[in-house]
Coordinates of C-alpha atoms in Angstrom, one line a residue:
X1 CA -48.6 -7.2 169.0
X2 CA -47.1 -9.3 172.1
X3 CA -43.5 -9.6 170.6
X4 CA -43.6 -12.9 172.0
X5 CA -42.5 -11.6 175.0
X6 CA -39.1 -10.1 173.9
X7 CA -40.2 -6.3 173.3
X8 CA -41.6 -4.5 171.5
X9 CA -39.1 -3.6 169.3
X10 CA -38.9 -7.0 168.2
X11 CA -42.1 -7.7 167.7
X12 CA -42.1 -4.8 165.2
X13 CA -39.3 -6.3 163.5
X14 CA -41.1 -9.6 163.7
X15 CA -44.1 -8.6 162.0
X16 CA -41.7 -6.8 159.4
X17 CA -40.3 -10.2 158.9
X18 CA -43.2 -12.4 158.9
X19 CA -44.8 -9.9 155.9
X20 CA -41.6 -9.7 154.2
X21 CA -41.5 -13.3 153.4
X22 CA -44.6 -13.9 152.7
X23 CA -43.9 -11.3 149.8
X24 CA -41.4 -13.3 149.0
X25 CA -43.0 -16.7 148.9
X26 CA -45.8 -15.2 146.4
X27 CA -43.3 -13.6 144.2
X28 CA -40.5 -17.0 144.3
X29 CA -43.2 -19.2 143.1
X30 CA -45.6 -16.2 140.8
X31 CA -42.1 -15.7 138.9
X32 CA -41.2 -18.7 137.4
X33 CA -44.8 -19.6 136.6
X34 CA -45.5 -16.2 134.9
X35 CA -42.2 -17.1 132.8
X36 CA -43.9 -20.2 131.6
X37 CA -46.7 -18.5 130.7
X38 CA -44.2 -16.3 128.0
X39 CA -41.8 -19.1 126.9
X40 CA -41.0 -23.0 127.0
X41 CA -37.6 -22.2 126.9
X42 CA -35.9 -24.1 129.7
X43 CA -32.8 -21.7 129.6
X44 CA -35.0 -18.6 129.7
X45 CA -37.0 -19.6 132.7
X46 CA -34.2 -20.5 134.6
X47 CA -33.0 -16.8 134.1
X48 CA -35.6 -16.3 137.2
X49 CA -34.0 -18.4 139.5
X50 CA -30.8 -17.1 138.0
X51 CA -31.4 -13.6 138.5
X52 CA -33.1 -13.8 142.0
X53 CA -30.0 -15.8 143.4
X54 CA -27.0 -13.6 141.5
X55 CA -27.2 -10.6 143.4
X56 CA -26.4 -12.1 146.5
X57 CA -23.0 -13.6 144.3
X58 CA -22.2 -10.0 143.4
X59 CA -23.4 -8.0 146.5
X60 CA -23.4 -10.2 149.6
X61 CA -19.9 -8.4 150.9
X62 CA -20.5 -4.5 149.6
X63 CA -23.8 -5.4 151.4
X64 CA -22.4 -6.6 154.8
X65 CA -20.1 -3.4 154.9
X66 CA -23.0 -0.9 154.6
X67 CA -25.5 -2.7 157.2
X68 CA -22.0 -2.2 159.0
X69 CA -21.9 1.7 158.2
X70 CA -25.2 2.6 158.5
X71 CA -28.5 2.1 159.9
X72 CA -30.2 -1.2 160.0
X73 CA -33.3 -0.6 160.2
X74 CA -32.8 2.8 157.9
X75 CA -31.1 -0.1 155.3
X76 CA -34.1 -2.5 155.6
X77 CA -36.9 0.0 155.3
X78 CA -35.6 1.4 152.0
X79 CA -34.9 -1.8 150.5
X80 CA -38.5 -2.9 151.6
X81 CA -39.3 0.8 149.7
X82 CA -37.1 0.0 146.9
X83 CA -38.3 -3.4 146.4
X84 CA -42.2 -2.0 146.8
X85 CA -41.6 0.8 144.0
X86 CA -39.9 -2.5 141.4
X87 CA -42.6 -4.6 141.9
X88 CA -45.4 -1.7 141.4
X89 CA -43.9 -0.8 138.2
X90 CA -44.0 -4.1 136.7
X91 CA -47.4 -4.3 138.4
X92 CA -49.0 -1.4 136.3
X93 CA -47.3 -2.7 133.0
X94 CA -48.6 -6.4 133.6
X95 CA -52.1 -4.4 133.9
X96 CA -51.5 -2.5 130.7
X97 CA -50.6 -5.5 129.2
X98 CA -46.7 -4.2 128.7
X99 CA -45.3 -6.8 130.8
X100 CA -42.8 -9.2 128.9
X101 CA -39.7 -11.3 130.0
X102 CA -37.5 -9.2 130.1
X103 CA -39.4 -6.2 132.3
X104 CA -40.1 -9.7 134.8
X105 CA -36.4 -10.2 135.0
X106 CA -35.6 -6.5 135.6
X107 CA -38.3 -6.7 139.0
X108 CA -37.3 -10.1 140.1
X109 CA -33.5 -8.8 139.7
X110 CA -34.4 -5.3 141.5
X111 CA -36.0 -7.3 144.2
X112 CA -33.5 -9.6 144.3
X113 CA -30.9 -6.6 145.1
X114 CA -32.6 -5.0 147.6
X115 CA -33.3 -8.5 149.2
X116 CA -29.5 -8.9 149.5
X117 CA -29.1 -5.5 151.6
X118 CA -32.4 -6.7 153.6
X119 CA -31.8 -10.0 154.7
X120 CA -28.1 -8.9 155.5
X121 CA -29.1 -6.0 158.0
X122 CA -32.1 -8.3 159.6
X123 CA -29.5 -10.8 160.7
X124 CA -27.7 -7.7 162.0
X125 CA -30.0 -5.9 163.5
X126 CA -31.2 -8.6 165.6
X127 CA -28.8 -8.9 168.1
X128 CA -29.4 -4.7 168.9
X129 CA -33.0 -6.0 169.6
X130 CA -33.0 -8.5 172.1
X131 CA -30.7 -9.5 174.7
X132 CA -27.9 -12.1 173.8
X133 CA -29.5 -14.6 176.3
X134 CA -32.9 -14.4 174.4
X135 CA -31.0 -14.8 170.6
X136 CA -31.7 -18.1 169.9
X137 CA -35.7 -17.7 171.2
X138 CA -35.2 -14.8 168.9
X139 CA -34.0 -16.5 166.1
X140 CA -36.7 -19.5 166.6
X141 CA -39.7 -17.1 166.4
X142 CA -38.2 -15.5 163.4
X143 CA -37.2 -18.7 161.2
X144 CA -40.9 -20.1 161.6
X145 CA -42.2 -16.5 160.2
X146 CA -40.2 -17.0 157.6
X147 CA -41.2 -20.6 157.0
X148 CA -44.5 -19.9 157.0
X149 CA -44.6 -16.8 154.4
X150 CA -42.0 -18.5 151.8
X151 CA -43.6 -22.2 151.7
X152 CA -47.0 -22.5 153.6
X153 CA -48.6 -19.4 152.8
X154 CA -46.8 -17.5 149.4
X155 CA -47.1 -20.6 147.2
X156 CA -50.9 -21.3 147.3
X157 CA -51.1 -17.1 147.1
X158 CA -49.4 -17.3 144.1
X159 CA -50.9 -19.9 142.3
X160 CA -54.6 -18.2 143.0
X161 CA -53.2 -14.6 142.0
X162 CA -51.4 -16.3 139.1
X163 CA -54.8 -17.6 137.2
X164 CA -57.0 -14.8 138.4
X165 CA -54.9 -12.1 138.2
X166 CA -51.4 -11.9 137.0
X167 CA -50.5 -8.3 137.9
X168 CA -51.4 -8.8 141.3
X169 CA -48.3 -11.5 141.4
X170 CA -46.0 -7.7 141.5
X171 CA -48.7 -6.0 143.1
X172 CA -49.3 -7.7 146.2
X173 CA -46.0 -8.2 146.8
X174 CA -45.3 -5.1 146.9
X175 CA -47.8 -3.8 149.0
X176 CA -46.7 -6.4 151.4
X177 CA -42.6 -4.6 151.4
X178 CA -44.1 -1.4 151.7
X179 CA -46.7 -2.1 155.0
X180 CA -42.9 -4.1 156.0
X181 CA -41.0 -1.3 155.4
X182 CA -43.1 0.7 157.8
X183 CA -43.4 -1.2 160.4
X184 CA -40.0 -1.1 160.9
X185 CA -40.6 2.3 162.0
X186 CA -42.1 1.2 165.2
X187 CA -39.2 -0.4 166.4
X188 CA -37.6 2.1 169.4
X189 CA -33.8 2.7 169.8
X190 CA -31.2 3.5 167.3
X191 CA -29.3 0.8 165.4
X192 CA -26.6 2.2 164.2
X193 CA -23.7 -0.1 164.6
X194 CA -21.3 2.8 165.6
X195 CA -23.9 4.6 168.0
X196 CA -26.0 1.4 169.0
X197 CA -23.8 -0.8 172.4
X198 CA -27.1 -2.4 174.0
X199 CA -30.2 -4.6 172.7
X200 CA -32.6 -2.0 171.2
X201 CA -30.7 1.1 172.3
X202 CA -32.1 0.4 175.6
X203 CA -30.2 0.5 178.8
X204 CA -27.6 -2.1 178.8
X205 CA -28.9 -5.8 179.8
X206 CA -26.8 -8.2 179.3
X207 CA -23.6 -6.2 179.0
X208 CA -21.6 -3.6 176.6
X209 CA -21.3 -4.6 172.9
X210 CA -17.9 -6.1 171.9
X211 CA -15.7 -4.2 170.1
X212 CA -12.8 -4.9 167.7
X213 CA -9.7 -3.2 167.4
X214 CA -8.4 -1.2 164.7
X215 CA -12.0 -0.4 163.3
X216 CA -12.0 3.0 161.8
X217 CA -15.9 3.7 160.9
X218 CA -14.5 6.2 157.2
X219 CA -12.0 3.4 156.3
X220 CA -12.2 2.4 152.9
X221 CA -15.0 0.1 151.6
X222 CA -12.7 -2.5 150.2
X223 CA -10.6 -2.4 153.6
X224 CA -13.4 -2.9 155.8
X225 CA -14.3 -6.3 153.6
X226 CA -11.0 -7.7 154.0
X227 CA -11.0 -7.3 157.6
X228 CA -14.4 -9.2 157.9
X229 CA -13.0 -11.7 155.6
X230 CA -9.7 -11.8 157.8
X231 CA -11.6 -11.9 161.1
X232 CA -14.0 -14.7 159.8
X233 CA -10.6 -16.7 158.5
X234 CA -8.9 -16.6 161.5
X235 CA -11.4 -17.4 163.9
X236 CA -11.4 -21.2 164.5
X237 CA -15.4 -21.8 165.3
X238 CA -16.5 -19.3 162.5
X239 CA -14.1 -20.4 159.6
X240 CA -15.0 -23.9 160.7
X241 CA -19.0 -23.3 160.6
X242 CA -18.5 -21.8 157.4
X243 CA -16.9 -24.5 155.9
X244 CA -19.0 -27.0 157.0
X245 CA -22.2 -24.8 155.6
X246 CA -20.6 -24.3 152.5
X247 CA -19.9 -28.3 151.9
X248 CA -23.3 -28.7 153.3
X249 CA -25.2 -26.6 151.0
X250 CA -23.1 -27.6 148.2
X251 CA -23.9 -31.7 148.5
X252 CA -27.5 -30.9 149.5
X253 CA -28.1 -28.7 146.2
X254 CA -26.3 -31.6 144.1
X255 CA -28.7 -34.3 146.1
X256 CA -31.7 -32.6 145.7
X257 CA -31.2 -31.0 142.3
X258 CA -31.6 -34.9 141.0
X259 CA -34.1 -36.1 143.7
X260 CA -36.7 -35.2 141.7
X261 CA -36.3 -37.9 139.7
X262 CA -35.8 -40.2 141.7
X263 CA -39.0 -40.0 143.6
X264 CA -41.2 -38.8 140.9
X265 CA -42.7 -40.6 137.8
X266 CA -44.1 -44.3 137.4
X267 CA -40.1 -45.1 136.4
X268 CA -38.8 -43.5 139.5
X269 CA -37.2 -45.4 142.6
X270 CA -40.0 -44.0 145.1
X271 CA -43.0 -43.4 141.9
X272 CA -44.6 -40.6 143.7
X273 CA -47.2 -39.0 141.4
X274 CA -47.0 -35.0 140.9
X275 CA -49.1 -34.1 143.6
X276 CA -47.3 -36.2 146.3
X277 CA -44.2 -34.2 145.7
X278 CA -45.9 -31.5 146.8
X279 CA -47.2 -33.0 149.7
X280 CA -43.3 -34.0 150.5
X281 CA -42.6 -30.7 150.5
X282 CA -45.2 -29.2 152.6
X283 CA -44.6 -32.4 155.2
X284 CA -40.8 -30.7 154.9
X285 CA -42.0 -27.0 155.7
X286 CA -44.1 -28.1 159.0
X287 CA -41.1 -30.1 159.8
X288 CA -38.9 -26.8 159.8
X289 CA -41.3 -24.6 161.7
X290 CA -41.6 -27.2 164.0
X291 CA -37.3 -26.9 164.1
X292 CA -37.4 -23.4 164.0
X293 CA -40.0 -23.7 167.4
X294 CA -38.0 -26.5 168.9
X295 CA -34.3 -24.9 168.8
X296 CA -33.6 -23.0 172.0
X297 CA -35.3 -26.2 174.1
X298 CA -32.7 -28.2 172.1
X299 CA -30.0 -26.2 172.5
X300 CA -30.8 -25.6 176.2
X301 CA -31.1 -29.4 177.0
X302 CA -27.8 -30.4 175.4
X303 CA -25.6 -27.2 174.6
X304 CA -25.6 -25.2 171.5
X305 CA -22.7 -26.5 169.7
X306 CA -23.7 -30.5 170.8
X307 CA -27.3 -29.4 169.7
X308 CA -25.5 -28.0 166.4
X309 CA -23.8 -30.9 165.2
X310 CA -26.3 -33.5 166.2
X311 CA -28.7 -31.5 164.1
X312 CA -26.3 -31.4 161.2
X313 CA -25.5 -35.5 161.5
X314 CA -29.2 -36.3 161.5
X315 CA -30.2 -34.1 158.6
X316 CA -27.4 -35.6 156.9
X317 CA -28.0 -39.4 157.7
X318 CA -31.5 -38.8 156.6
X319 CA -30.5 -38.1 153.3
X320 CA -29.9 -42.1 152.8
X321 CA -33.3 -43.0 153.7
X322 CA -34.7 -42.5 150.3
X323 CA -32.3 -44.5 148.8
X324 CA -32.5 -47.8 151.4
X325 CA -35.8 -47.8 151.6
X326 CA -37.5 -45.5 148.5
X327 CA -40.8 -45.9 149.5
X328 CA -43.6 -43.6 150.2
X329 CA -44.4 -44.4 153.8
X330 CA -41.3 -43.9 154.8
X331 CA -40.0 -40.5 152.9
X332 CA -43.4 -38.7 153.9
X333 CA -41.6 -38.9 158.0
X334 CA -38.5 -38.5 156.7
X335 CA -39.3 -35.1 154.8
X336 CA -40.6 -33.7 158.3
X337 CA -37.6 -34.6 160.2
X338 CA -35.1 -32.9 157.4
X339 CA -37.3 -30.1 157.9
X340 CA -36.9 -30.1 161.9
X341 CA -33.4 -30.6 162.1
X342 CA -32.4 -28.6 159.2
X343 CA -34.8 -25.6 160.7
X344 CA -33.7 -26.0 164.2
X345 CA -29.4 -26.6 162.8
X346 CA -29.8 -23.0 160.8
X347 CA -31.3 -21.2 163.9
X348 CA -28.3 -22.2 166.3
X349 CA -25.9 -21.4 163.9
X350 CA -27.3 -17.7 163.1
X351 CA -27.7 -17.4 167.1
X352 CA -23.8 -19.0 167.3
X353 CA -22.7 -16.4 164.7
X354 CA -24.5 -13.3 166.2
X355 CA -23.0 -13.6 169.9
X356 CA -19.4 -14.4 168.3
X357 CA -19.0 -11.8 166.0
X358 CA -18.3 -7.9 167.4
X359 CA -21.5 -5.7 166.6
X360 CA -19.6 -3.5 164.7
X361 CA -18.4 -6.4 162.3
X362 CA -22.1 -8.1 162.2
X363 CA -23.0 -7.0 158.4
X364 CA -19.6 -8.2 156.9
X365 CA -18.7 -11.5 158.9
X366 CA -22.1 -12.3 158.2
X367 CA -21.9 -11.9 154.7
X368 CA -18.8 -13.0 154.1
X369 CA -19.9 -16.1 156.1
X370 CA -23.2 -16.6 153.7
X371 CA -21.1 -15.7 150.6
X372 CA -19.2 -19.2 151.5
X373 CA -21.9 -21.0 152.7
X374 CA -24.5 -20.0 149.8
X375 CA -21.7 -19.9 146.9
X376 CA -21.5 -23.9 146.3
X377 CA -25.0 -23.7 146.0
X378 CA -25.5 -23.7 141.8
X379 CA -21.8 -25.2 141.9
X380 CA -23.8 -28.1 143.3
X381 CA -27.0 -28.4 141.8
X382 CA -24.7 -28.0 138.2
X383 CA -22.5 -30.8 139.4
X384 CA -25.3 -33.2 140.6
X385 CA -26.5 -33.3 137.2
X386 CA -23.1 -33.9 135.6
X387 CA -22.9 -36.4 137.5
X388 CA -26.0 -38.0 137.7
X389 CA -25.6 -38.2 133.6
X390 CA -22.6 -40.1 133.4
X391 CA -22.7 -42.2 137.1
X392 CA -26.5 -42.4 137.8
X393 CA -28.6 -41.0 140.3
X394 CA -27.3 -43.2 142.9
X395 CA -23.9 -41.8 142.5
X396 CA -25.2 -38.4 143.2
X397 CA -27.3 -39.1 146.0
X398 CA -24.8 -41.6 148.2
X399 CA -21.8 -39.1 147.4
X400 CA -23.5 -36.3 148.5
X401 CA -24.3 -37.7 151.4
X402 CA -20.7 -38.4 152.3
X403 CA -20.1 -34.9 151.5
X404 CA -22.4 -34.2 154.0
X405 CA -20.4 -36.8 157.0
X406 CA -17.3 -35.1 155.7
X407 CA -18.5 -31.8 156.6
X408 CA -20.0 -32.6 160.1
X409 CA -17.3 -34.5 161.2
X410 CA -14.9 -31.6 159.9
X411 CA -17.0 -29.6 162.3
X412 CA -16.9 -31.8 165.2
X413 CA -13.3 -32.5 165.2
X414 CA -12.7 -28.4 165.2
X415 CA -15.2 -28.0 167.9
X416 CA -14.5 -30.8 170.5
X417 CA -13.1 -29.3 173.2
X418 CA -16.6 -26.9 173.1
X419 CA -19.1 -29.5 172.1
X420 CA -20.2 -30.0 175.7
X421 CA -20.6 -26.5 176.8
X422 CA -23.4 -24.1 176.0
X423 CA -23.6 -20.8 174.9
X424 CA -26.0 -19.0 176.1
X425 CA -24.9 -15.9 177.4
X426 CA -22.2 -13.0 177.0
X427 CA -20.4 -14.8 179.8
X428 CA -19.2 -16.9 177.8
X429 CA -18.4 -14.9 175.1
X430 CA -14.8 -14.1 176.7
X431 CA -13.2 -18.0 176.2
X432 CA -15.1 -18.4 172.7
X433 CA -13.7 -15.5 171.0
X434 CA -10.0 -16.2 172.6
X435 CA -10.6 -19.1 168.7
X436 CA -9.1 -16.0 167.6

């Protein structure tokens, strides 16, 4: 275990990560396909997507203000416990043969709840683990573990265990959160937010941790939220970022929510068969490790936030290459750049996030932050196919794509006078927060 030469601490945490998701990439795709298995019924089935995806709806901010309070790592070994006992459960009853709809929905939903208070601390706790000029290497190595475990690996697990052995869908899952959850264990230091001031509770490296005023560590929970959500609001680079993800997510879910059917099927506009769809989508997943790999080069060759917003303008002008030219040869190369600059755009912006925010605000600016970026999410995939039924797929697919322009030049216009300069170290930490 190398920790890819940033510690060892993080290399615990990586290897946390990297089994994590690929517990969730058996147990995303094992879901939905055990659902079919019990019902046709479009509306039940989608209750899996629905109840993997509503916790972080309901939870994101209570979430961010305990991985504020607390522990991280304390936070994301019990949800990998929590998550690991669910799954078990519904494990033993699919072996009994006890296992019905509604007991999946329960696990997926457990899981899902736990994987809100997870994911929230792991973007948290990174920053206490590795210097601030080592984030967005940091951030790299992790994004391409987690590529890797959701899309390369945990959907071809779960399509074996899911015709050999359906109990083994919960089973090895869960055994893969609980080995997670004790890994973490390895990790040296304390990471506490209030206790914590240096990467790994190690002697300081790259200077003290940034504080902000008035935080009072028995305040009230609802208190402490709102003065994430205030900090986040007034802070010109964050509000902006957010907004931008949020109108970004939001025209992407309504694209690709349709895209489907316009590239698949002899009556499609690309007439990919089945089976090339999938291949799209694996083309798409190398793309994004490759991004994940590829982002601190990028961002050290041309500055963070120029790196950022180019990232964000290709992805986005890619989106029209499957409608000017819907052929085959030309979306296969087009699905592995999406993946490499949407990869490579997420970890600068997660790097961007972590050295702006104060350490002891990490959990809840970060969660209010994905709360606006994630929440147009179903609003868009429900609006795409409003829309697509009454205007036509074209409709969907060229407006969201000017969505999409919208957002980035939103972006750019709010970050101009910082496009040019890097970020790569608390130095300049000082000037950026002054957005305040």
């Amino acid at each position: 275990m190398t920790g890819h030469g940033l510690g060892r601490s993080f290399a615990f945490l990586w290897s946390s990560t990297a089994l994590s998701n690929l517990a969730d990439g058996v147990l995303k795709i094992g879901a939905p396909l055990l659902a079919v298995s019990m019902t046709r019924s479009p509306t039940l089935v989608s209750l899996v997507g629905a109840a993997a995806t509503l916790p972080w709806l309901l939870l994101a901010l209570p979430a961010g203000a305990v991985a504020d309070r607390a522990d991280r790592r304390r936070i994301m070994a019990t949800a990998g416990a929590v998550r690991a006992v669910a799954l078990a459960v519904a494990a033993l009853l699919a072996a009994s043969g006890a296992l019905d709809l509604w007991v999946l929905l329960a696990a997926v939903l457990a899981a899902g709840v736990a994987e809100v208070f997870a994911d929230t601390s792991a973007q948290s706790i990174l920053p206490m683990t590795v210097p601030a000029s080592q984030l967005t290497r940091a951030n790299g190595r992790v994004s391409s573990a987690q590529q890797i475990g959701n899309e390369f690996a945990g959907a071809p697990v779960a399509g074996l265990l899911v015709g050999l052995l359906p109990a083994a869908v919960f089973g090895a899952p869960a055994l893969l959160y609980a080995a997670a959850a004790a890994l973490l264990l390895g990790m040296r230091g304390t990471y506490h937010p209030a206790r914590n001031t240096t990467p790994g509770g190690d002697p300081a490296t790259d200077g003290p941790a940034r504080r902000s005023p008035g935080r009072s560590a028995s305040g009230p929970l609802l208190r402490e939220i709102g003065e994430a959500l205030r900090f986040l609001l007034a802070h010109r680079v964050l509000r902006s970022l957010a907004i931008t993800a949020g109108l970004l997510n939001l025209a992407n879910s309504a694209y690709f929510a349709v895209f489907v059917l316009w590239a698949v099927g002899d009556g499609s506009a690309i007439g990919l068969p089945p089976e090339g769809y999938g291949l799209m989508m694996t083309a798409f997943a190398a793309g994004a490790v490759l991004g994940s790999l590829l982002a601190e080069r990028i961002a050290g060759a041309f500055g963070e936030f120029r790196a950022l917003t180019a990232c964000w303008l290709v992805s986005s002008v890619l989106l029209l290459v499957p409608v000017v030219a819907p052929f085959p040869w030309a979306l296969y190369p087009t699905a592995v750049l999406w993946g490499v600059s949407g990869a490579a755009a997420n970890v600068l912006v997660i790097s961007t996030r972590q050295r702006l925010i104060p350490p002891e605000l990490l959990g809840r600016v970060n969660s209010a932050y994905r709360l606006i970026g994630m929440g147009g999410m179903p609003l868009g995939a429900a609006l795409g196919g409003v829309v697509a039924e009454f205007a036509g797929l074209p409709a969907v697919l060229l407006g969201s794509i000017g969505v999409c322009l919208l957002g980035v030049g939103l972006v750019r216009h709010a970050l101009r006078d910082r496009i040019s300069r890097p970020l790569t170290s608390d130095a300049a930490l000082p000037d950026i927060t002054r957005s305040l």
